[in-house]
Short mmCIF file of C-alpha atoms and ligand atoms in Angstrom, two decimals:
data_model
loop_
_atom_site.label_atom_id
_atom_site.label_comp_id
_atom_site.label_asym_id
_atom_site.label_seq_id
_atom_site.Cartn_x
_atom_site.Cartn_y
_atom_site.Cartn_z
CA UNK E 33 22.50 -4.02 8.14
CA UNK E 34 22.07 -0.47 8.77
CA UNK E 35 23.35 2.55 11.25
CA UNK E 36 20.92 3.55 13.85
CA UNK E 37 21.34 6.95 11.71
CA UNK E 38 20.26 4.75 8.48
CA UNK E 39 17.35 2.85 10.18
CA UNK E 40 15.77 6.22 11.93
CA UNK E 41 16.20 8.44 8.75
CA UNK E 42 13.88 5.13 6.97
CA UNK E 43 11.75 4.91 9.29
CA UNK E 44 10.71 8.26 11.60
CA UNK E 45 8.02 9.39 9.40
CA UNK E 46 6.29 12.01 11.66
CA UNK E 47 6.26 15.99 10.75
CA UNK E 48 9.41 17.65 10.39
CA UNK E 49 11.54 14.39 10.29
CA UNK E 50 13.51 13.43 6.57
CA UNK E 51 12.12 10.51 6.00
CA UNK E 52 8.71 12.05 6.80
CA UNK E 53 9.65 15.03 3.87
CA UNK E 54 10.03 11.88 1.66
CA UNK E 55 6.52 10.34 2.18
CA UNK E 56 5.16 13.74 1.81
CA UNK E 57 6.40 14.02 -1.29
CA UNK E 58 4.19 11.59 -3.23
CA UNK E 59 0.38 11.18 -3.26
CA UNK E 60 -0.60 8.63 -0.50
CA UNK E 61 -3.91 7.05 0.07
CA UNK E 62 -5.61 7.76 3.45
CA UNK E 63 -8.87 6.61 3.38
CA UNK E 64 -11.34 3.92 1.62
CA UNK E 65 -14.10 6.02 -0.54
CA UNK E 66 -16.85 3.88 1.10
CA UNK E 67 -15.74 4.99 4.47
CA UNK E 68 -16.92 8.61 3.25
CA UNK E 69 -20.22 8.34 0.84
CA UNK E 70 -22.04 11.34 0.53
CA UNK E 71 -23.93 12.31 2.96
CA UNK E 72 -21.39 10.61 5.37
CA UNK E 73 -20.01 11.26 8.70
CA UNK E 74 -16.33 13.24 8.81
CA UNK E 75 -13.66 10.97 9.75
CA UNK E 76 -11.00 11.18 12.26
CA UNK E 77 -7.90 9.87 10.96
CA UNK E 78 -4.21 9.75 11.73
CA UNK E 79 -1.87 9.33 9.01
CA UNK E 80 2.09 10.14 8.75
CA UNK E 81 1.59 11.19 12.69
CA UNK E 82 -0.87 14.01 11.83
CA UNK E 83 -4.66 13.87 13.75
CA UNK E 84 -7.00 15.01 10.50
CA UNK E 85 -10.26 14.89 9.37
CA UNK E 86 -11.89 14.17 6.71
CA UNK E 87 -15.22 15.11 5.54
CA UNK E 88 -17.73 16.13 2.44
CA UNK E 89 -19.84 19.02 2.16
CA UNK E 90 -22.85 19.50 1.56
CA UNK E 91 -22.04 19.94 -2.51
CA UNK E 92 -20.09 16.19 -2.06
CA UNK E 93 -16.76 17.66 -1.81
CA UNK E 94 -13.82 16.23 0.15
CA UNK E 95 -12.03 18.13 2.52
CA UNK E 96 -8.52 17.02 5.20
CA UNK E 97 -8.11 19.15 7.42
CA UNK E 98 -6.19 19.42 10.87
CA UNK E 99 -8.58 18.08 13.15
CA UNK E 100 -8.07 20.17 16.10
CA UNK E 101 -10.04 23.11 15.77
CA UNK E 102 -7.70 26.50 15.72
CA UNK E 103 -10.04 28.42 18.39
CA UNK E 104 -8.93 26.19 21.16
CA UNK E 105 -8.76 22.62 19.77
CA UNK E 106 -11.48 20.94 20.03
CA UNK E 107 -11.98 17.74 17.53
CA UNK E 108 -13.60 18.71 14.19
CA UNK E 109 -14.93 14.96 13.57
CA UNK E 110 -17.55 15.65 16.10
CA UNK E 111 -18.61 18.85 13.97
CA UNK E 112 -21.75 19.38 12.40
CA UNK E 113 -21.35 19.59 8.11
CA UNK E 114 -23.62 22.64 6.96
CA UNK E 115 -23.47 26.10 5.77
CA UNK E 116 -21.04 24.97 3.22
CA UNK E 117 -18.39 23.51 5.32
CA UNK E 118 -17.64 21.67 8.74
CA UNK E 119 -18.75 23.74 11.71
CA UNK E 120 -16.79 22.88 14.81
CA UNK E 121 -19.24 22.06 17.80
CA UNK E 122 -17.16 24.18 20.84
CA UNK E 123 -17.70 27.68 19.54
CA UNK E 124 -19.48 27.11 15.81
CA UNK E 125 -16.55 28.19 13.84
CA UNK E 126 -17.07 26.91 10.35
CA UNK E 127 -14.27 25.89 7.39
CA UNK E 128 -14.76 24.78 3.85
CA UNK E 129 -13.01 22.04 2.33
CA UNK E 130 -10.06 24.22 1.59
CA UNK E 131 -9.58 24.91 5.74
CA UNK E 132 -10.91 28.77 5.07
CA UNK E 133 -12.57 30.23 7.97
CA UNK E 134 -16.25 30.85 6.98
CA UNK E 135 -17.90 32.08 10.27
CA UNK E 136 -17.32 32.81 13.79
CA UNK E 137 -20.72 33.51 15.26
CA UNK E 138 -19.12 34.65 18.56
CA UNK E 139 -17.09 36.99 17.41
CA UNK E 140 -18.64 40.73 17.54
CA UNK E 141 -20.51 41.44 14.19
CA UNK E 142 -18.30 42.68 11.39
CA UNK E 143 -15.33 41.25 13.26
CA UNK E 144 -12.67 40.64 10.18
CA UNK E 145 -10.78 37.97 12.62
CA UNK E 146 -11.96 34.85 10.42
CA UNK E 147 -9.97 36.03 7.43
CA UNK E 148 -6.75 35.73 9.54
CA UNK E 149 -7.64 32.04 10.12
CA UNK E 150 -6.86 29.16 7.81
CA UNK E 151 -7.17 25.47 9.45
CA UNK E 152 -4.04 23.24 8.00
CA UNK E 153 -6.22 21.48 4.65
CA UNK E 154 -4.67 18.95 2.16
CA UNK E 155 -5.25 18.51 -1.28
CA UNK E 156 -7.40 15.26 -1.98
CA UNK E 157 -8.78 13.22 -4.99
CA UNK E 158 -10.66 10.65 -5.12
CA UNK E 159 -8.94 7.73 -7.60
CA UNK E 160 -9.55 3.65 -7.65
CA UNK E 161 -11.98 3.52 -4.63
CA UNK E 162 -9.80 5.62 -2.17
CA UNK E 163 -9.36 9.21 -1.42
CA UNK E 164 -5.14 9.51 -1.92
CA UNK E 165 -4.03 13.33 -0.15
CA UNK E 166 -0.95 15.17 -0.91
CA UNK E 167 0.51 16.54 2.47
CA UNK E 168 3.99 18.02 1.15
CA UNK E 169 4.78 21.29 0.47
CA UNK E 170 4.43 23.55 -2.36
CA UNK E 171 2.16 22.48 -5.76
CA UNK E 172 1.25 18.66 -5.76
CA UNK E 173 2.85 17.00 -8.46
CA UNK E 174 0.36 14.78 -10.81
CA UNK E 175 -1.20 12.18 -9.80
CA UNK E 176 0.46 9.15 -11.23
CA UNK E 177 -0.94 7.01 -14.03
CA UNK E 178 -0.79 3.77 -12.72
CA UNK E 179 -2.99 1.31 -14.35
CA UNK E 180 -5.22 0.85 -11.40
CA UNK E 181 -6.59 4.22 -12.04
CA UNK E 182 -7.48 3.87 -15.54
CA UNK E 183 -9.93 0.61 -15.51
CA UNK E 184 -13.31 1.04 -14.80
CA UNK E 185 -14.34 0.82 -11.01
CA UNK E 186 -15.79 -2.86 -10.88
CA UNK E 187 -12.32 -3.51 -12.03
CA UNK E 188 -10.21 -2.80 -9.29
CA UNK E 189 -10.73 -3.95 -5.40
CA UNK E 190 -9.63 -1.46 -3.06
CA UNK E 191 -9.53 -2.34 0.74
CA UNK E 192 -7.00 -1.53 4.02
CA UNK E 193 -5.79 -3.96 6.81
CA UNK E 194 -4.73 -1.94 10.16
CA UNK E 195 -1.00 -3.39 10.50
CA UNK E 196 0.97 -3.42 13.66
CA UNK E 197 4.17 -2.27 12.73
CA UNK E 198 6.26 0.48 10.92
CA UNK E 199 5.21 0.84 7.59
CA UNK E 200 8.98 -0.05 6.33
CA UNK E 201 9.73 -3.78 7.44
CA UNK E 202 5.47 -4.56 5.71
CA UNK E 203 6.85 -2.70 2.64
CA UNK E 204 10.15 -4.80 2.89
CA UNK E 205 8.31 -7.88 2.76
CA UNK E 206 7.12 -7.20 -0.87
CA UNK E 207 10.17 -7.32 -2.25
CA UNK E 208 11.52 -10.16 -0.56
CA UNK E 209 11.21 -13.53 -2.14
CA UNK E 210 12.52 -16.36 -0.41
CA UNK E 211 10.19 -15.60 2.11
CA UNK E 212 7.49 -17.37 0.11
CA UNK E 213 8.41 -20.56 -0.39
CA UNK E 214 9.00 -20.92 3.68
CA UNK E 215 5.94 -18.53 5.32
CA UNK E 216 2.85 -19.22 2.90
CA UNK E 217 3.93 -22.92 2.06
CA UNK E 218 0.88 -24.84 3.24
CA UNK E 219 0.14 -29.10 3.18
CA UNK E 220 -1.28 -28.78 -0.80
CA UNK E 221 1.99 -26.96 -1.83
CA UNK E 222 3.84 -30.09 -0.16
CA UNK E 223 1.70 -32.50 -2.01
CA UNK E 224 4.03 -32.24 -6.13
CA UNK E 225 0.95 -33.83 -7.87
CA UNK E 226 -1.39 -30.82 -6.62
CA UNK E 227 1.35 -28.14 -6.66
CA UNK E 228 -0.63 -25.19 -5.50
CA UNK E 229 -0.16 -21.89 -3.40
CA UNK E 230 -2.33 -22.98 -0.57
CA UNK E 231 -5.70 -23.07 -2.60
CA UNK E 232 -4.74 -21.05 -5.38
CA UNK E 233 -3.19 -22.49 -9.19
CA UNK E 234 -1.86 -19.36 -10.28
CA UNK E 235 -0.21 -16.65 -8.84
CA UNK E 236 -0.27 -14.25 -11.36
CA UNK E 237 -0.65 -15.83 -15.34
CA UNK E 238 1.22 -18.73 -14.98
CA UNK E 239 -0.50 -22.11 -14.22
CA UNK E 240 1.92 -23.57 -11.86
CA UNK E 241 -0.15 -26.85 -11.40
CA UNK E 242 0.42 -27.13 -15.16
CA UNK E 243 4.18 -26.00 -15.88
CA UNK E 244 6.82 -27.59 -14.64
CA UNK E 245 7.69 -25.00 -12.09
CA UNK E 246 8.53 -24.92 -8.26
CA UNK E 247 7.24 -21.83 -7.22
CA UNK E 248 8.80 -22.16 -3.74
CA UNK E 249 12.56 -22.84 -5.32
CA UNK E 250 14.88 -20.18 -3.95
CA UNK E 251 14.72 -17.83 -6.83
CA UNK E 252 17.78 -16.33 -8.56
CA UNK E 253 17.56 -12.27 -8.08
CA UNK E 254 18.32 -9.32 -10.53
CA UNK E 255 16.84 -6.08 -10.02
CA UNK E 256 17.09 -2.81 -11.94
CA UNK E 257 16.05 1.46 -11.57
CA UNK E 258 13.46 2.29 -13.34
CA UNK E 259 11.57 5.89 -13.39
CA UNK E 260 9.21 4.53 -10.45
CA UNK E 261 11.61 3.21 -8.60
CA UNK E 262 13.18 -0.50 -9.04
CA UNK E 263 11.80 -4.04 -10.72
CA UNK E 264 12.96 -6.90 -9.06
CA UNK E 265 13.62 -9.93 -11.38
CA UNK E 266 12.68 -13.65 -10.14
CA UNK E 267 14.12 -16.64 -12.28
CA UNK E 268 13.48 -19.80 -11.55
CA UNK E 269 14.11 -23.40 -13.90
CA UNK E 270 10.83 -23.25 -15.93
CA UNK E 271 11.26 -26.73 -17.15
CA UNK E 272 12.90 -28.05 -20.87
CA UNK E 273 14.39 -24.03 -22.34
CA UNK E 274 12.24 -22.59 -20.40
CA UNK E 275 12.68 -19.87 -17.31
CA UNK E 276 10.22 -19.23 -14.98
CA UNK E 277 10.00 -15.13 -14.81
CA UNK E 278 8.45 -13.31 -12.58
CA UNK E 279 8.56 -9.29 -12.01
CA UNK E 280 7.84 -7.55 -9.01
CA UNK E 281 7.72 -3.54 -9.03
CA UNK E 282 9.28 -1.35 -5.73
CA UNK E 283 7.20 1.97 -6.53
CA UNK E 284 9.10 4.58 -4.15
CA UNK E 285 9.11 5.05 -1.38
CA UNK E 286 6.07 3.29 -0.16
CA UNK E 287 4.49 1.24 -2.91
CA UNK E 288 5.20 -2.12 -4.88
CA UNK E 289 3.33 -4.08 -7.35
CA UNK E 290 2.80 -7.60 -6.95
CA UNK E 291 1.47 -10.37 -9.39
CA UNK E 292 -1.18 -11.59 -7.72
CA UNK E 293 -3.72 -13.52 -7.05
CA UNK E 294 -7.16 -11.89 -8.82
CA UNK E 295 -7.36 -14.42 -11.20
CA UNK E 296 -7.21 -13.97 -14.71
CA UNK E 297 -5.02 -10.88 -15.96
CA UNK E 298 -3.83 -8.06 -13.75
CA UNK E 299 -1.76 -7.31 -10.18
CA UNK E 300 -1.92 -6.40 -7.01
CA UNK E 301 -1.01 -2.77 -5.86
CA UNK E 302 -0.13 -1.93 -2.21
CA UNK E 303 0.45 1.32 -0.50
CA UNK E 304 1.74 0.76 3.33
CA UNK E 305 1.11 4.29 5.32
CA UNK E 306 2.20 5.11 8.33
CA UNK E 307 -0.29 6.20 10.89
CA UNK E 308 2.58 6.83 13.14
CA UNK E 309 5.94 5.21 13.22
CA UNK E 310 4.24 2.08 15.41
CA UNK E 311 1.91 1.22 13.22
CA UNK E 312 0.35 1.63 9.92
CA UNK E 313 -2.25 1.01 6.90
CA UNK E 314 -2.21 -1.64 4.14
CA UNK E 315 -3.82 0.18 1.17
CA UNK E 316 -4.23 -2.75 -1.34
CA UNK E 317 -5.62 -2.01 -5.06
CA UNK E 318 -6.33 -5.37 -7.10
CA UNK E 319 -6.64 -4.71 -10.47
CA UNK E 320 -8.74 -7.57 -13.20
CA UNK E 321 -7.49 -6.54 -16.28
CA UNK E 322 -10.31 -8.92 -18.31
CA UNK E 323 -13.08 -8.88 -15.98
CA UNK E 324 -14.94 -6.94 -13.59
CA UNK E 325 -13.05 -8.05 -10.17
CA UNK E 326 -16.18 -7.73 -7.97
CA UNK E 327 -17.67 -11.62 -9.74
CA UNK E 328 -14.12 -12.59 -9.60
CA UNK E 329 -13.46 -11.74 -5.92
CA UNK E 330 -16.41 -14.01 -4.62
CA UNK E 331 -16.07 -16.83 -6.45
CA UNK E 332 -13.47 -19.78 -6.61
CA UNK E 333 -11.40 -17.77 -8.79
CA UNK E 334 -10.56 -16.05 -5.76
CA UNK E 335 -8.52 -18.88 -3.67
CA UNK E 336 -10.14 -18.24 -0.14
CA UNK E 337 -6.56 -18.24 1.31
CA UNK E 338 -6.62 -14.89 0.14
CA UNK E 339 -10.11 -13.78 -0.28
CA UNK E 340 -10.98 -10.54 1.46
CA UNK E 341 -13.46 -10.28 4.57
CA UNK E 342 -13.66 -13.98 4.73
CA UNK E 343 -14.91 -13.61 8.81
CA UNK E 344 -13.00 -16.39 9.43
CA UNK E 345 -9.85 -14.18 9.23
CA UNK E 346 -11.35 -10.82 9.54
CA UNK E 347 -12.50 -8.73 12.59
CA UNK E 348 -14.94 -6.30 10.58
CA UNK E 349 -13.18 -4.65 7.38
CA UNK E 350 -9.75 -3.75 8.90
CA UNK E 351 -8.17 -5.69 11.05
CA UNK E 352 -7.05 -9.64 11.35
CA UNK E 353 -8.96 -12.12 13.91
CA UNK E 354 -5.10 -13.51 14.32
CA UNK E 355 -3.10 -10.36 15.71
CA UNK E 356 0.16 -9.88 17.59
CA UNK E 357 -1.79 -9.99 21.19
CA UNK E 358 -3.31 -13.48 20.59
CA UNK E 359 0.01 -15.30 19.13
CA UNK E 360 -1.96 -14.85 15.51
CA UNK E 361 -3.76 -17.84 17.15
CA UNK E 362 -1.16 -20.45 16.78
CA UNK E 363 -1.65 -23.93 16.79
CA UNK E 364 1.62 -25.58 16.50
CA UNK E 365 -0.27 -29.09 15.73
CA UNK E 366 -1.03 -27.90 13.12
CA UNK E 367 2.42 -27.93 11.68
CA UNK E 368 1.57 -30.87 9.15
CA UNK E 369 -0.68 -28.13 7.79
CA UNK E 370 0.87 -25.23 7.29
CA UNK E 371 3.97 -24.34 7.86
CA UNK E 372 2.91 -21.64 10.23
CA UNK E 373 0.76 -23.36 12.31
CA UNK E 374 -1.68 -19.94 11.69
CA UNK E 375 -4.04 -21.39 8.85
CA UNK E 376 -3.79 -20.49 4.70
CA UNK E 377 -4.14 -16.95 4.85
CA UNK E 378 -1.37 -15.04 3.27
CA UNK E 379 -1.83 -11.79 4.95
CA UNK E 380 -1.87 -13.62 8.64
CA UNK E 381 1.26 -14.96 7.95
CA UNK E 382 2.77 -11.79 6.66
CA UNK E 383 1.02 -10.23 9.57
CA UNK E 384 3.17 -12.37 12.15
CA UNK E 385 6.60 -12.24 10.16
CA UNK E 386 6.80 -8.11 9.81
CA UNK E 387 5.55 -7.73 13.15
CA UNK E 388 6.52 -9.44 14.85
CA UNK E 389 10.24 -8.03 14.25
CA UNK E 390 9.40 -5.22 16.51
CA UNK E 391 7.12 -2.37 16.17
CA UNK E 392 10.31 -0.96 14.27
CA UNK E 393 13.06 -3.54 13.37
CA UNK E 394 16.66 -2.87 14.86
CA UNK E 395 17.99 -3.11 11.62
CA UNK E 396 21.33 -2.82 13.39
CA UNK E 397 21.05 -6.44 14.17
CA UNK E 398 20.26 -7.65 10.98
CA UNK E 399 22.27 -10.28 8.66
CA UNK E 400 20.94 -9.53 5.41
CA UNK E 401 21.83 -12.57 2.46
CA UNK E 402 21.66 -13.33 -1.11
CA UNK E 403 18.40 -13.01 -1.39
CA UNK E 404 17.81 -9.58 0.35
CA UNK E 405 19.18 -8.07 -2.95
CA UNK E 406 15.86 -5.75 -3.19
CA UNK E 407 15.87 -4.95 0.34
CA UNK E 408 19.48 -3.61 0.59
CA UNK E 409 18.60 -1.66 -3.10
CA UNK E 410 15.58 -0.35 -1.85
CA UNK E 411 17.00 1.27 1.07
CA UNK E 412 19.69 2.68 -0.58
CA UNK E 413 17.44 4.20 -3.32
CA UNK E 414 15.62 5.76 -0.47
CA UNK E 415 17.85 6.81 1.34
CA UNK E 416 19.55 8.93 -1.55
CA UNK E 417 15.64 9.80 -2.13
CA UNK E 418 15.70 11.41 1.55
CA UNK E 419 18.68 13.16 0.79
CA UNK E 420 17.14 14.47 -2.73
CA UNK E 421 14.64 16.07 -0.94
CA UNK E 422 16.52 18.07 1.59
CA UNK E 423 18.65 19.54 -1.03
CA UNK E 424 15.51 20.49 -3.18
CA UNK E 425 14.93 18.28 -5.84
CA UNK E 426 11.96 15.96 -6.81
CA UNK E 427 12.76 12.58 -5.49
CA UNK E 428 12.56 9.37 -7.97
CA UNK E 429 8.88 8.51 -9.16
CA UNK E 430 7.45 12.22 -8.29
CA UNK E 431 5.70 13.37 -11.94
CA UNK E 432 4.99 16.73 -12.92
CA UNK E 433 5.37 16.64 -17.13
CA UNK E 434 2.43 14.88 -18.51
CA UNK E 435 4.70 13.48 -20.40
CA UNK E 436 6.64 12.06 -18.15
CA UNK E 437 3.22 10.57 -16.77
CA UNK E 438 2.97 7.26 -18.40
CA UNK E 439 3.36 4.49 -15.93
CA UNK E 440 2.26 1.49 -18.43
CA UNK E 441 5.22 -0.37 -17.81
CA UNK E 442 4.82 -0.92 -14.25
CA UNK E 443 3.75 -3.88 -14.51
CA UNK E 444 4.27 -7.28 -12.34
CA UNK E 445 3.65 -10.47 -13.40
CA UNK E 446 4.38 -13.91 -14.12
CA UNK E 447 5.46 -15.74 -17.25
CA UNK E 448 7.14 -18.89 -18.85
CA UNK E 449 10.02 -17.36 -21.48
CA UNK E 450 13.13 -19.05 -23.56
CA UNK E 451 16.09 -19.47 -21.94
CA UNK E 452 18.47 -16.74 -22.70
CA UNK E 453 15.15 -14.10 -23.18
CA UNK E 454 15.86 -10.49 -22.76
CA UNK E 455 14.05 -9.67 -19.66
CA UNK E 456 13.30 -6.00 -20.49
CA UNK E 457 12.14 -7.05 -24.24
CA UNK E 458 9.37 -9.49 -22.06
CA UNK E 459 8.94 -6.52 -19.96
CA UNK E 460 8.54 -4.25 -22.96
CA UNK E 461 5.91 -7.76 -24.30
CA UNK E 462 3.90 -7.40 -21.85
CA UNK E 463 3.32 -4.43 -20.98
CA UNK E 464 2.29 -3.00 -25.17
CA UNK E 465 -0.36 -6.50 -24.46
CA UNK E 466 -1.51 -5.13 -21.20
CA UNK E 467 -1.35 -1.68 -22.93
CA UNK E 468 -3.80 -2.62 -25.28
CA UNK E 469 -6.80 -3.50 -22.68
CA UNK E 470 -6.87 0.34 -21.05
CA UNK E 471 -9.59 1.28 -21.13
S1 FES O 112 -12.72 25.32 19.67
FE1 FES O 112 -13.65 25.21 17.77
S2 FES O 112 -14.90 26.96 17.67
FE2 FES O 112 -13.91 27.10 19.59
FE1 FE2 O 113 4.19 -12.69 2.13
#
């Protein structure tokens, strides 16, 4: 449970608010790269309360900028991209990528006026098949090394889902595990001679049709800091000796790690960013460690209770068939099932649970248990993280020594160890054999 003063400092995320100052702080995706190819249209978007645009010039270079012009406001994603820049349609005044005022053709000639103009422009780059902006003060700090930036393209997925919520109770739901064995649990799971997520045998490296492992069991919960933020520790009987592990990475403030379901060897990395406090982006970067993840993505490998832009699910690339305003389209006789009543796909589910708390959860209300043991840390760690930043200091997980860059144990994933193992020695496993396949 949290203060009203707790629960608004987490979740007001608009200019000029703390927990806003926090999100700025880190780089944050904001856009798909195929939604701006070259040679594309700019594109309006909202992010962290802010109305920006996005385009390319002519050369192929990104620009965010405010998108209301700084004549007298008109919207810069109607503007025309030439001359080197975007050229606002009301008056022609033109900016570069960088927000500098190029021209004002209706100013008198040899009028110096455009040099006192500079449109509000973010720094961008381009990483994993999304275009990630830094829109906090002062120098950016480096773009973190996270493993889904080092593969190859073809091997991570990158895609968004519009979600209708604050970004904070999606994020929670990362980190929360009971929630799985009750939410996702579908007829197969219920069936022990076919013990499957849904479709799916693995959810992560683990074989769970093979090993003798209830992935639905109420975990046991440990978590512990690391320089990224927190890695949340899932034990579970694993049969004869052996413990079912599984780690799950909170990346702060906005960001976890999940292993996941890509098939073969690799995870599942997902930003959630506010648009504005109501609702928000799912950025979601799968990562195939062994193979390109395009094959794997269309094929069996990738259980259809999870496989993107099936239409059955999906209303065009962003947003859910099953949303808030239809009841996620129910069908309670459907119970036998799923346990939903809302079909096998994962992200409809989550959709309904984070929700439909409330476009932000009165956290005021809440009872939190055993098992929200990541939640309660997580806020905690951000909320000192809030107060990090307005006494001037770097908050957790921001990077600027490139030595200090060197993210190659964040890593989530599943595993069968000994009884008694040393969880950050399988950690420490793991990650030198996941190490090994960078590219
Ligand atoms: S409003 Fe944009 S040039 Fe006048
Ligand atoms: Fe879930």
């Amino acid at each position: 449970m949290l203060t009203k003063e707790q629960n608004d400092l987490l979740t007001q995320t608009g200019p000029g608010t703390p927990g806003g100052a926090l999100l700025r702080r880190y780089w944050q995706p904001v856009a798909l790269a195929s939604e701006i190819p070259l040679g594309g249209d700019p594109l309006p978007i909202d992010i962290l309360s802010e109305a920006l645009v996005l385009f390319r010039d002519e050369d192929g270079r990104l620009g965010l900028l405010g998108r209301h012009c700084p004549h007298r406001g008109a919207d810069l994603s109607y503007g025309r991209v030439e001359d080197g820049g975007l050229r606002c349609l009301y008056h022609g005044w033109l900016f570069d990528v960088g927000g500098k005022c190029l021209e004002q053709p209706a100013e008198p000639k040899g009028s110096t006026f455009k040099d006192k103009i500079c449109q509000k422009s973010y720094p961008v780059v381009e990483r994993g098949g999304a275009v990630f902006a830094y829109m906090g003060p002062g120098e950016p700090p480096l773009f973190p090394a996270y493993d889904f930036f080092a593969y190859p393209p073809e091997h991570v997925f990158a895609r968004k889902l519009f979600k209708e919520c604050n970004y904070l109770q999606a994020n929670e739901g990362n980190y929360d595990p009971a929630h799985v064995g009750f939410l996702h649990r579908s007829s197969q799971m219920l069936n022990r001679s076919g013990l499957v997520f849904g479709d799916m045998r693995k959810f992560g490296r683990v074989d769970i049709s093979d090993a003798a492992v209830d992935p639905f069991s109420v975990p046991a919960l440990k978590v512990e800091d690391a320089p990224f933020g927190m890695r949340i520790f899932q034990v579970r009987d694993g049969g004869p000796d052996k413990t079912y592990l599984r780690v799950t990475t909170f990346g702060m403030p906005n960001f976890s790690v999940i292993a996941g379901p890509q098939g073969g060897d690799g995870h599942v990395g997902i930003w959630h960013v506010p648009i504005n406090d109501h609702v928000h982006w799912r950025f979601g970067f799968t990562l195939r460690r062994d193979a390109p993840i395009a094959q794997a993505r269309e094929t069996d490998e990738f259980a259809p209770s999870i496989r993107p832009r099936d239409p059955q699910y999906f209303d065009g690339e962003f947003h859910h068939r099953q949303q808030l305003r239809n009841r996620y389209l129910q069908d309670r006789s459907t119970f036998a099932d799923s346990y939903t009543g809302m079909g096998s796909h994962f992200s409809v589910h989550d959709a309904f649970a984070t929700e439909s708390q409330g476009s932000i959860q009165d956290r005021t209300q809440e009872h939190l248990g055993r098992t929200d043991l990541a939640i309660g840390a997580a806020r905690r760690m951000m909320l000192r993280a809030i107060a990090d930043v307005q006494e001037g200091r770097d908050p957790v997980g921001v990077v600027r020594s490139p030595s200090d860059n060197d993210f190659r144990d964040m890593i989530s994933f599943d595993v069968l160890v000994e009884n008694g193992s040393d969880y950050a020695e399988v950690v420490r496993a793991v990650a030198d054999e996941t190490g090994r396949t960078l590219a």
